Short mmCIF file of C-alpha atoms and ligand atoms in Angstrom, two decimals:
data_model
loop_
_atom_site.label_atom_id
_atom_site.label_comp_id
_atom_site.label_asym_id
_atom_site.label_seq_id
_atom_site.Cartn_x
_atom_site.Cartn_y
_atom_site.Cartn_z
CA MET A 1426 235.71 166.70 148.28
CA SER A 1427 233.75 169.50 149.76
CA MET A 1428 230.45 168.37 151.30
CA LEU A 1429 228.70 170.86 149.05
CA ASN A 1430 229.56 168.72 146.06
CA SER A 1431 226.86 166.47 146.68
CA PHE A 1432 224.44 169.29 146.11
CA SER A 1433 226.10 170.02 142.76
CA LEU A 1434 224.18 169.56 139.39
CA GLN A 1435 227.00 170.05 137.52
CA GLY A 1436 226.87 168.06 134.01
CA LYS A 1437 223.21 167.21 134.74
CA VAL A 1438 220.26 167.82 131.96
CA ALA A 1439 216.98 169.26 133.83
CA LEU A 1440 213.52 169.56 132.38
CA VAL A 1441 211.02 171.95 134.09
CA THR A 1442 207.49 171.74 132.67
CA GLY A 1443 205.61 175.13 132.49
CA ALA A 1444 208.77 177.01 133.37
CA SER A 1445 208.69 180.45 131.53
CA TYR A 1446 207.70 182.32 134.89
CA GLY A 1447 206.56 181.51 138.54
CA ILE A 1448 207.50 178.50 140.50
CA GLY A 1449 208.82 176.55 137.59
CA PHE A 1450 211.16 179.37 136.57
CA ALA A 1451 212.73 180.07 139.86
CA ILE A 1452 213.42 176.20 140.43
CA ALA A 1453 215.05 175.92 136.85
CA LYS A 1454 217.09 179.18 137.89
CA GLY A 1455 218.35 177.42 141.11
CA PHE A 1456 219.05 174.28 139.03
CA ALA A 1457 221.32 176.61 136.61
CA MET A 1458 222.90 177.92 139.61
CA ALA A 1459 223.79 174.64 140.68
CA GLY A 1460 225.43 173.79 137.27
CA ALA A 1461 222.41 172.15 135.30
CA THR A 1462 221.71 172.55 131.66
CA ILE A 1463 217.75 173.70 131.58
CA CYS A 1464 215.31 172.70 129.22
CA PHE A 1465 211.63 173.89 129.71
CA ASN A 1466 208.52 173.88 127.90
CA ASP A 1467 205.39 175.97 127.79
CA ILE A 1468 201.85 175.59 126.02
CA LYS A 1469 202.32 178.52 123.57
CA GLN A 1470 205.07 179.89 121.52
CA GLU A 1471 204.66 183.53 123.13
CA LEU A 1472 205.42 181.86 126.59
CA VAL A 1473 208.41 180.00 125.53
CA ASP A 1474 209.77 183.25 123.91
CA LYS A 1475 209.30 185.12 126.95
CA GLY A 1476 210.77 182.48 128.97
CA LEU A 1477 213.99 182.33 126.90
CA GLU A 1478 214.19 185.97 127.59
CA ASN A 1479 213.67 185.60 131.17
CA TYR A 1480 216.46 183.00 131.58
CA LYS A 1481 218.84 185.01 129.30
CA GLU A 1482 218.34 187.96 131.58
CA GLU A 1483 219.69 185.72 134.47
CA GLY A 1484 222.62 184.71 132.23
CA ILE A 1485 221.08 181.14 131.46
CA ASN A 1486 221.17 179.52 128.17
CA ALA A 1487 218.15 177.46 128.32
CA PHE A 1488 216.44 175.32 125.74
CA GLY A 1489 212.81 175.76 125.23
CA TYR A 1490 210.26 173.95 123.82
CA VAL A 1491 206.54 174.60 122.92
CA CYS A 1492 204.52 171.36 124.25
CA ASP A 1493 201.37 170.84 125.90
CA VAL A 1494 202.14 168.14 128.64
CA THR A 1495 198.45 166.87 128.42
CA ASN A 1496 199.33 165.57 124.74
CA GLU A 1497 201.28 162.23 124.76
CA ASP A 1498 202.42 162.58 121.22
CA GLN A 1499 203.80 166.09 121.96
CA VAL A 1500 205.50 165.04 124.96
CA ASP A 1501 207.22 161.96 123.41
CA GLU A 1502 208.28 164.36 120.53
CA MET A 1503 209.53 166.96 122.76
CA ILE A 1504 211.70 164.27 124.98
CA ALA A 1505 213.15 162.90 121.85
CA LYS A 1506 214.39 166.34 120.57
CA ILE A 1507 215.80 167.16 124.18
CA GLU A 1508 217.76 163.59 123.90
CA GLN A 1509 218.98 164.69 120.50
CA GLU A 1510 219.81 168.27 120.95
CA VAL A 1511 220.79 168.42 124.66
CA GLY A 1512 221.24 164.84 126.28
CA VAL A 1513 219.09 162.33 128.46
CA ILE A 1514 217.23 163.92 131.26
CA ASP A 1515 218.67 163.40 134.78
CA ILE A 1516 216.24 165.61 136.38
CA LEU A 1517 212.41 166.33 135.82
CA VAL A 1518 210.02 168.64 137.60
CA ASN A 1519 206.64 168.24 136.93
CA ASN A 1520 205.74 172.00 137.44
CA ALA A 1521 202.92 172.77 134.80
CA GLY A 1522 199.74 173.29 136.52
CA ILE A 1523 196.34 174.90 136.55
CA ILE A 1524 193.38 175.76 138.96
CA LYS A 1525 189.79 176.59 138.59
CA ARG A 1526 188.23 178.07 141.56
CA ILE A 1527 184.81 177.25 141.38
CA PRO A 1528 182.06 175.77 143.80
CA MET A 1529 182.12 172.13 143.37
CA ILE A 1530 178.30 171.75 142.76
CA GLU A 1531 178.48 174.86 139.86
CA MET A 1532 181.40 173.11 138.40
CA SER A 1533 181.20 171.38 134.84
CA ALA A 1534 182.39 168.02 134.63
CA ASP A 1535 184.82 169.13 131.59
CA ASP A 1536 186.36 171.96 133.97
CA PHE A 1537 186.86 169.31 136.45
CA ARG A 1538 188.47 167.06 133.75
CA GLN A 1539 190.76 169.73 132.60
CA VAL A 1540 192.36 170.36 135.81
CA ILE A 1541 192.57 166.68 136.46
CA ASP A 1542 194.30 166.52 133.17
CA VAL A 1543 196.84 169.14 133.50
CA ASP A 1544 197.54 168.58 137.25
CA LEU A 1545 197.65 164.74 137.34
CA ASN A 1546 197.51 162.94 134.10
CA ALA A 1547 200.08 165.01 132.56
CA PRO A 1548 202.86 164.27 135.39
CA PHE A 1549 202.20 160.73 134.46
CA ILE A 1550 202.62 161.17 130.78
CA VAL A 1551 206.02 163.03 131.14
CA SER A 1552 207.36 160.65 133.87
CA LYS A 1553 206.42 157.91 131.75
CA ALA A 1554 208.36 159.24 128.86
CA VAL A 1555 211.65 160.02 130.73
CA ILE A 1556 211.62 156.82 133.11
CA PRO A 1557 212.98 154.37 130.49
CA SER A 1558 216.07 156.42 129.57
CA MET A 1559 216.62 157.34 133.52
CA ILE A 1560 216.71 153.47 133.75
CA LYS A 1561 219.22 152.86 131.06
CA LYS A 1562 221.53 155.71 132.39
CA GLY A 1563 221.19 154.30 135.73
CA HIS A 1564 219.79 157.11 137.79
CA GLY A 1565 217.24 159.79 137.66
CA LYS A 1566 215.44 162.40 139.97
CA ILE A 1567 211.62 163.46 139.53
CA ILE A 1568 210.08 165.97 141.53
CA ASN A 1569 206.28 166.67 141.41
CA ILE A 1570 204.92 169.97 142.50
CA CYS A 1571 202.09 169.00 144.84
CA SER A 1572 200.45 171.66 147.24
CA MET A 1573 198.93 172.23 150.54
CA MET A 1574 195.57 170.85 148.72
CA SER A 1575 197.65 167.53 148.63
CA GLU A 1576 196.58 167.46 152.17
CA LEU A 1577 193.79 170.04 152.83
CA GLY A 1578 190.56 170.81 151.28
CA ARG A 1579 189.04 174.16 150.76
CA GLU A 1580 185.87 175.78 149.04
CA THR A 1581 185.97 176.19 145.39
CA VAL A 1582 189.26 173.67 144.73
CA SER A 1583 187.66 170.18 144.20
CA ALA A 1584 189.31 169.36 141.18
CA TYR A 1585 192.73 171.07 142.12
CA ALA A 1586 192.73 169.18 145.76
CA ALA A 1587 191.70 165.76 144.04
CA ALA A 1588 194.53 166.15 141.65
CA LYS A 1589 197.12 167.31 143.75
CA GLY A 1590 196.03 164.59 146.28
CA GLY A 1591 196.51 162.08 143.51
CA LEU A 1592 199.76 163.47 142.51
CA LYS A 1593 201.24 162.70 146.10
CA MET A 1594 200.27 158.97 145.64
CA LEU A 1595 201.76 158.84 141.92
CA THR A 1596 204.88 160.59 143.54
CA LYS A 1597 204.97 157.54 146.07
CA ASN A 1598 203.98 154.72 143.50
CA ILE A 1599 206.72 155.91 140.95
CA ALA A 1600 209.25 155.77 144.05
CA SER A 1601 207.71 152.60 144.77
CA GLU A 1602 208.05 150.96 141.24
CA TYR A 1603 211.11 152.38 140.06
CA GLY A 1604 213.23 152.98 143.18
CA GLU A 1605 215.32 149.93 142.49
CA TYR A 1606 216.67 151.51 139.22
CA ASN A 1607 218.02 154.31 141.35
CA ILE A 1608 215.33 156.73 140.59
CA GLN A 1609 213.99 158.92 143.37
CA CYS A 1610 210.81 160.63 142.84
CA ASN A 1611 209.72 163.10 145.50
CA GLY A 1612 207.21 165.82 145.73
CA ILE A 1613 207.46 169.37 146.63
CA GLY A 1614 204.32 170.94 148.35
CA PRO A 1615 204.61 174.77 148.22
CA GLY A 1616 202.61 176.83 150.60
CA TYR A 1617 201.02 179.84 149.38
CA ILE A 1618 203.32 181.32 147.15
CA ALA A 1619 202.95 184.71 145.44
CA THR A 1620 202.76 184.10 141.44
CA PRO A 1621 200.33 184.92 138.85
CA GLN A 1622 198.21 181.79 139.88
CA THR A 1623 197.40 183.30 143.36
CA ALA A 1624 197.24 186.84 142.04
CA PRO A 1625 193.49 187.03 142.55
CA LEU A 1626 193.80 185.83 146.26
CA ARG A 1627 196.24 188.60 147.08
CA GLU A 1628 194.16 191.38 145.52
CA GLU A 1629 193.89 194.67 147.38
CA GLY A 1630 190.67 194.01 149.98
CA ASN A 1631 190.52 190.26 149.21
CA PRO A 1632 190.17 188.87 152.99
CA PHE A 1633 192.02 185.54 151.74
CA ASN A 1634 195.15 187.57 151.94
CA ASN A 1635 195.16 188.25 155.40
CA PHE A 1636 193.78 184.73 156.17
CA ILE A 1637 196.70 182.99 154.60
CA ILE A 1638 199.16 185.31 156.49
CA SER A 1639 197.33 184.79 159.77
CA LYS A 1640 197.48 180.92 158.82
CA THR A 1641 201.21 180.73 158.08
CA PRO A 1642 203.39 180.76 161.11
CA ALA A 1643 206.37 182.60 159.10
CA ALA A 1644 203.40 185.33 158.58
CA ARG A 1645 204.02 185.89 154.77
CA TRP A 1646 203.34 184.88 151.57
CA GLY A 1647 206.24 182.50 150.18
CA THR A 1648 208.31 183.70 147.20
CA THR A 1649 209.37 181.59 144.43
CA ASP A 1650 212.80 181.91 145.70
CA ASP A 1651 211.93 179.94 148.56
CA LEU A 1652 211.45 176.80 146.72
CA ILE A 1653 214.93 176.73 145.07
CA GLY A 1654 216.94 175.11 148.20
CA PRO A 1655 214.21 172.25 148.45
CA ALA A 1656 214.23 171.66 144.71
CA VAL A 1657 218.12 171.48 144.47
CA PHE A 1658 218.33 169.30 147.54
CA LEU A 1659 215.89 166.89 145.86
CA ALA A 1660 217.56 167.12 142.50
CA SER A 1661 220.97 166.31 143.79
CA GLU A 1662 222.93 163.33 145.10
CA ALA A 1663 222.67 164.66 148.53
CA SER A 1664 218.75 163.19 148.47
CA ASP A 1665 219.96 159.87 146.98
CA PHE A 1666 218.05 157.85 149.79
CA VAL A 1667 215.13 160.13 150.14
CA ASN A 1668 212.20 158.54 148.13
CA GLY A 1669 208.53 158.90 147.82
CA HIS A 1670 208.44 162.02 150.31
CA ILE A 1671 206.63 165.22 149.98
CA LEU A 1672 208.54 168.10 151.03
CA TYR A 1673 205.99 170.91 152.23
CA VAL A 1674 207.79 174.14 151.82
CA ASP A 1675 204.93 176.08 153.58
CA GLY A 1676 206.27 178.31 156.02
CA GLY A 1677 204.62 176.13 158.56
CA ILE A 1678 200.89 176.03 157.59
CA LEU A 1679 200.71 172.35 157.99
CA ALA A 1680 202.16 172.25 161.46
CA TYR A 1681 199.77 174.96 162.86
CA ILE A 1682 196.17 174.62 164.34
CA GLY A 1683 195.72 178.55 163.62
CA LYS A 1684 195.59 181.79 165.72
CA GLN A 1685 193.77 181.43 169.08
CA PRO A 1686 190.83 183.80 169.59
CA LYS A 1687 191.90 186.58 171.92
P1 NAP B 741 201.69 179.61 136.98
O1 NAP B 741 202.15 181.00 137.30
O2 NAP B 741 199.94 179.53 136.46
O3 NAP B 741 202.30 178.88 135.97
C1 NAP B 741 202.22 177.59 135.61
C2 NAP B 741 202.77 177.35 134.12
O4 NAP B 741 202.19 176.20 133.63
C3 NAP B 741 202.24 178.58 133.04
O5 NAP B 741 203.57 178.93 132.49
C4 NAP B 741 201.26 177.75 132.26
O6 NAP B 741 200.99 178.39 131.01
C5 NAP B 741 201.91 176.33 132.27
N1 NAP B 741 200.96 175.40 131.81
C6 NAP B 741 199.89 175.25 132.14
N2 NAP B 741 198.94 174.14 131.38
C7 NAP B 741 200.00 173.68 130.73
C8 NAP B 741 199.90 172.80 129.56
N3 NAP B 741 198.91 171.79 129.68
N4 NAP B 741 201.43 172.43 129.23
C9 NAP B 741 202.40 173.21 129.58
N5 NAP B 741 202.30 174.11 130.43
C10 NAP B 741 201.18 174.53 130.82
O7 NAP B 741 201.63 178.70 138.27
P2 NAP B 741 202.71 178.99 139.54
O8 NAP B 741 202.04 179.50 140.68
O9 NAP B 741 203.97 179.08 139.14
O10 NAP B 741 202.55 177.38 139.88
C11 NAP B 741 203.53 176.44 139.30
C12 NAP B 741 203.15 174.73 139.95
O11 NAP B 741 202.95 175.03 141.49
C13 NAP B 741 201.56 174.23 139.68
O12 NAP B 741 201.66 172.97 139.36
C14 NAP B 741 200.89 174.84 140.74
O13 NAP B 741 199.68 173.91 140.85
C15 NAP B 741 201.79 174.44 142.01
N6 NAP B 741 201.75 175.31 143.25
C16 NAP B 741 201.56 176.72 143.34
C17 NAP B 741 201.37 177.39 144.38
C18 NAP B 741 201.25 178.69 144.39
O14 NAP B 741 200.80 179.36 145.70
N7 NAP B 741 201.50 179.71 143.51
C19 NAP B 741 201.46 176.73 145.44
C20 NAP B 741 201.51 175.25 145.68
C21 NAP B 741 201.61 174.77 144.29
P3 NAP B 741 199.88 179.52 130.99
O15 NAP B 741 200.43 180.66 131.57
O16 NAP B 741 199.41 179.52 129.74
O17 NAP B 741 198.74 178.97 131.95
C1 GCO B 742 193.90 178.23 146.26
C2 GCO B 742 195.31 178.28 146.15
C3 GCO B 742 196.08 177.24 146.47
C4 GCO B 742 197.61 177.36 146.02
C5 GCO B 742 198.66 176.23 146.51
C6 GCO B 742 198.67 176.03 147.68
O1 GCO B 742 193.20 178.61 145.59
O2 GCO B 742 193.73 177.92 147.57
O3 GCO B 742 195.43 178.83 144.47
O4 GCO B 742 195.57 175.80 146.04
O5 GCO B 742 198.00 177.77 144.60
O6 GCO B 742 198.35 175.07 145.60
O7 GCO B 742 199.61 175.05 148.15
#
């Protein structure tokens, strides 16, 4: 047997949330390349349709569902449908997420709650919905998409940092609570990745663009494809004894003290 077989996802069913485009789409594309059947959801029909087109262009026959991951009834309905139409979910990626960049003292409690709802409560809701079948099946992989902000703060992202810090701890807790059922729950903490979510930070003339490049030893923004290898590893048998870990895929940001002044 080739060593590479332990990275294969042949025969596995994967659900990636919010994966019509961006990081979720790239991860799902990587899973399909490794042999998995892809299910994804998004919050609106137009996005699911666009997603289905994107997968088709890559030669992937994906199953798309309209579902708001903050709504427990919609999530339960989607999981039941997937089990019926595709099969029991072996791999869940909690990817759907939002950010609101607002100085904390100007942020309404409603805006704060909305970010926590999508970025923290929803991974709880979706994980809760898939774990019972994973227990019955005897294995499962859950990957939570965390962030640099699971470790660091910065101006304007209080709700996002609170949610992603919480998601890191939810990851460790799922690993602790369900590891005995052969369920591994790990996180990926992407660094600064070029997607629509970070488009405002990369706009021409925005000093944040150079700030990030200078903070990153790799001296560039990440691409969505940079996340494929780490995600396939955490979804595959190759990582069966890795549990409760956050794998930062950040070009070295967290290792670096920053450029020394000349
Ligand atoms: P993105 O481009 O904004 O994509 C996120 C997707 O989630 C969108 O399709 C979005 O739909 C969907 N979504 C939002 N709320 C939802 C809900 N309630 N139910 C279902 N789907 C929902 O984001 P991304 O940059 O690819 O980020 C993906 C994940 O990685 C997020 O969790 C983000 O926080 C995290 N992350 C991103 C970076 C980065 O640098 N880009 C770095 C670290 C972590 P809409 O288009 O309608 O909003
Ligand atoms: C921001 C960014 C970040 C990234 C990412 C970093 O405004 O600082 O949007 O939060 O999206 O999560 O890992």
